[in-house]
Tab-separated table of C-alpha atoms in Angstrom:
chain	number	residue	atom	x	y	z
A	1	MET	CA	202.674	187.938	189.127
A	2	ASN	CA	203.829	185.482	188.403
A	3	SER	CA	203.969	184.452	185.225
A	4	LEU	CA	200.846	181.358	185.291
A	5	MET	CA	198.686	183.760	187.802
A	6	HIS	CA	199.055	186.459	184.913
A	7	PHE	CA	198.950	183.657	181.768
A	8	VAL	CA	195.818	182.551	183.444
A	9	MET	CA	193.282	184.920	184.086
A	10	CYS	CA	194.470	187.383	180.406
A	11	SER	CA	193.009	183.458	179.434
A	12	LEU	CA	189.625	183.506	181.698
A	13	ALA	CA	189.386	187.432	180.282
A	14	ALA	CA	189.763	186.430	176.941
A	15	ALA	CA	187.321	183.306	177.398
A	16	GLU	CA	185.156	185.486	179.202
A	17	GLU	CA	184.610	188.891	176.110
A	18	GLY	CA	180.963	188.205	175.228
A	19	ALA	CA	180.500	185.954	178.700
A	20	ALA	CA	178.239	188.193	181.230
A	21	ALA	CA	180.336	189.345	184.237
A	22	THR	CA	177.985	186.910	186.027
A	23	GLY	CA	179.474	183.603	183.804
A	24	PHE	CA	181.248	181.236	184.560
A	25	TYR	CA	184.614	181.813	184.117
A	26	ALA	CA	184.234	185.530	186.358
A	27	ARG	CA	182.928	182.675	189.099
A	28	MET	CA	185.781	180.883	188.214
A	29	GLY	CA	187.802	183.694	188.572
A	30	ALA	CA	186.708	185.092	191.942
A	31	PHE	CA	187.150	181.830	193.208
A	32	THR	CA	190.664	181.460	192.557
A	33	ASP	CA	191.317	185.252	193.546
A	34	LYS	CA	189.633	184.179	197.269
A	35	LEU	CA	191.687	181.145	197.054
A	36	PHE	CA	195.292	181.688	195.328
A	37	LEU	CA	195.994	185.418	196.151
A	38	PRO	CA	195.541	185.391	199.882
A	39	LEU	CA	198.778	183.521	199.628
A	40	PHE	CA	200.650	184.155	196.746
A	41	GLY	CA	199.707	188.021	196.736
A	42	PRO	CA	202.228	188.658	198.876
A	43	ILE	CA	204.644	185.776	197.155
A	44	ASN	CA	203.996	188.002	194.241
A	45	THR	CA	204.754	191.268	195.974
A	46	MET	CA	208.115	190.203	197.083
A	47	LEU	CA	209.311	188.425	194.086
A	48	ALA	CA	209.166	191.539	191.179
A	49	HIS	CA	211.738	193.407	193.057
A	50	PHE	CA	214.004	190.729	191.721
A	51	ASP	CA	211.585	189.726	188.418
A	52	SER	CA	214.398	191.000	186.001
A	53	TRP	CA	217.218	188.913	186.676
A	54	ALA	CA	215.885	185.901	187.881
A	55	GLN	CA	215.158	184.857	184.966
A	56	TRP	CA	218.376	184.718	183.450
A	57	ILE	CA	219.239	183.307	187.283
A	58	ALA	CA	216.865	180.596	186.054
A	59	VAL	CA	218.317	180.563	182.307
A	60	CYS	CA	221.993	179.587	183.619
A	61	TYR	CA	220.581	177.278	185.926
A	62	PHE	CA	219.468	174.982	182.761
A	63	ILE	CA	222.628	176.202	180.572
A	64	GLY	CA	224.291	174.863	183.611
A	65	ALA	CA	222.222	171.440	184.163
A	66	TRP	CA	221.759	170.613	179.635
A	67	VAL	CA	226.334	171.219	180.820
A	68	TRP	CA	226.113	169.291	182.789
A	69	VAL	CA	223.960	166.939	181.817
A	70	ALA	CA	225.733	166.124	178.388
A	71	PHE	CA	229.266	166.365	178.900
A	72	ILE	CA	230.252	166.026	183.066
A	73	LEU	CA	227.423	163.183	183.418
A	74	GLN	CA	229.349	159.802	182.387
A	75	LYS	CA	226.847	157.201	180.060
A	76	GLU	CA	227.922	154.132	182.428
A	77	TYR	CA	226.201	156.089	185.254
A	78	VAL	CA	223.443	157.217	183.664
A	79	ASN	CA	222.461	153.514	181.777
A	80	LEU	CA	223.583	151.417	183.884
A	81	SER	CA	221.064	148.357	183.587
A	82	CYS	CA	219.929	149.441	179.966
A	83	PRO	CA	219.652	146.468	177.851
A	84	TYR	CA	220.073	148.632	174.368
A	85	LYS	CA	223.518	150.276	173.673
A	86	THR	CA	221.836	152.312	171.008
A	87	GLY	CA	222.710	156.111	170.920
A	88	LEU	CA	218.376	156.594	171.466
A	89	ALA	CA	218.118	155.048	174.830
A	90	ASP	CA	221.162	157.296	176.713
A	91	LEU	CA	219.346	158.984	178.583
A	92	ARG	CA	221.037	162.350	178.554
A	93	ILE	CA	219.730	163.133	175.366
A	94	TRP	CA	216.136	162.676	175.893
A	95	THR	CA	216.929	164.676	179.215
A	96	LEU	CA	218.184	167.715	176.868
A	97	VAL	CA	214.903	167.447	175.133
A	98	ALA	CA	213.060	166.797	177.920
A	99	MET	CA	214.332	170.717	179.573
A	100	THR	CA	214.459	172.187	176.510
A	101	PRO	CA	210.415	173.156	176.728
A	102	THR	CA	210.284	174.630	179.789
A	103	MET	CA	213.663	176.648	178.660
A	104	PHE	CA	211.504	177.305	176.649
A	105	VAL	CA	209.305	178.366	178.574
A	106	TYR	CA	211.187	180.449	180.593
A	107	ILE	CA	211.877	182.817	178.198
A	108	TYR	CA	208.649	183.167	176.628
A	109	PHE	CA	207.339	184.427	179.745
A	110	ASN	CA	210.062	187.269	180.565
């Protein structure tokens, strides 16, 4: 099961504690199972074989993108029409900042 679906199911199970099995969360879980499992079930089964090293490939892609944005991408190319020349106007910095939470999500949901 992929990380997002696992997170949703665990959240639903935690929210369902103390509630009746026929409550809203149980119906929502049954609905999403019928909706998403036929589509994502075979994909999750296939990806389960690659799960151990796929995370590290994704992390390497992000680190490679960080290196490319920070050191290889020219500042003049990124800020072609930027009227401000301060350091905070450099979009390369904000790209690195924006990519950081995604990197932590990949590492956390191992």
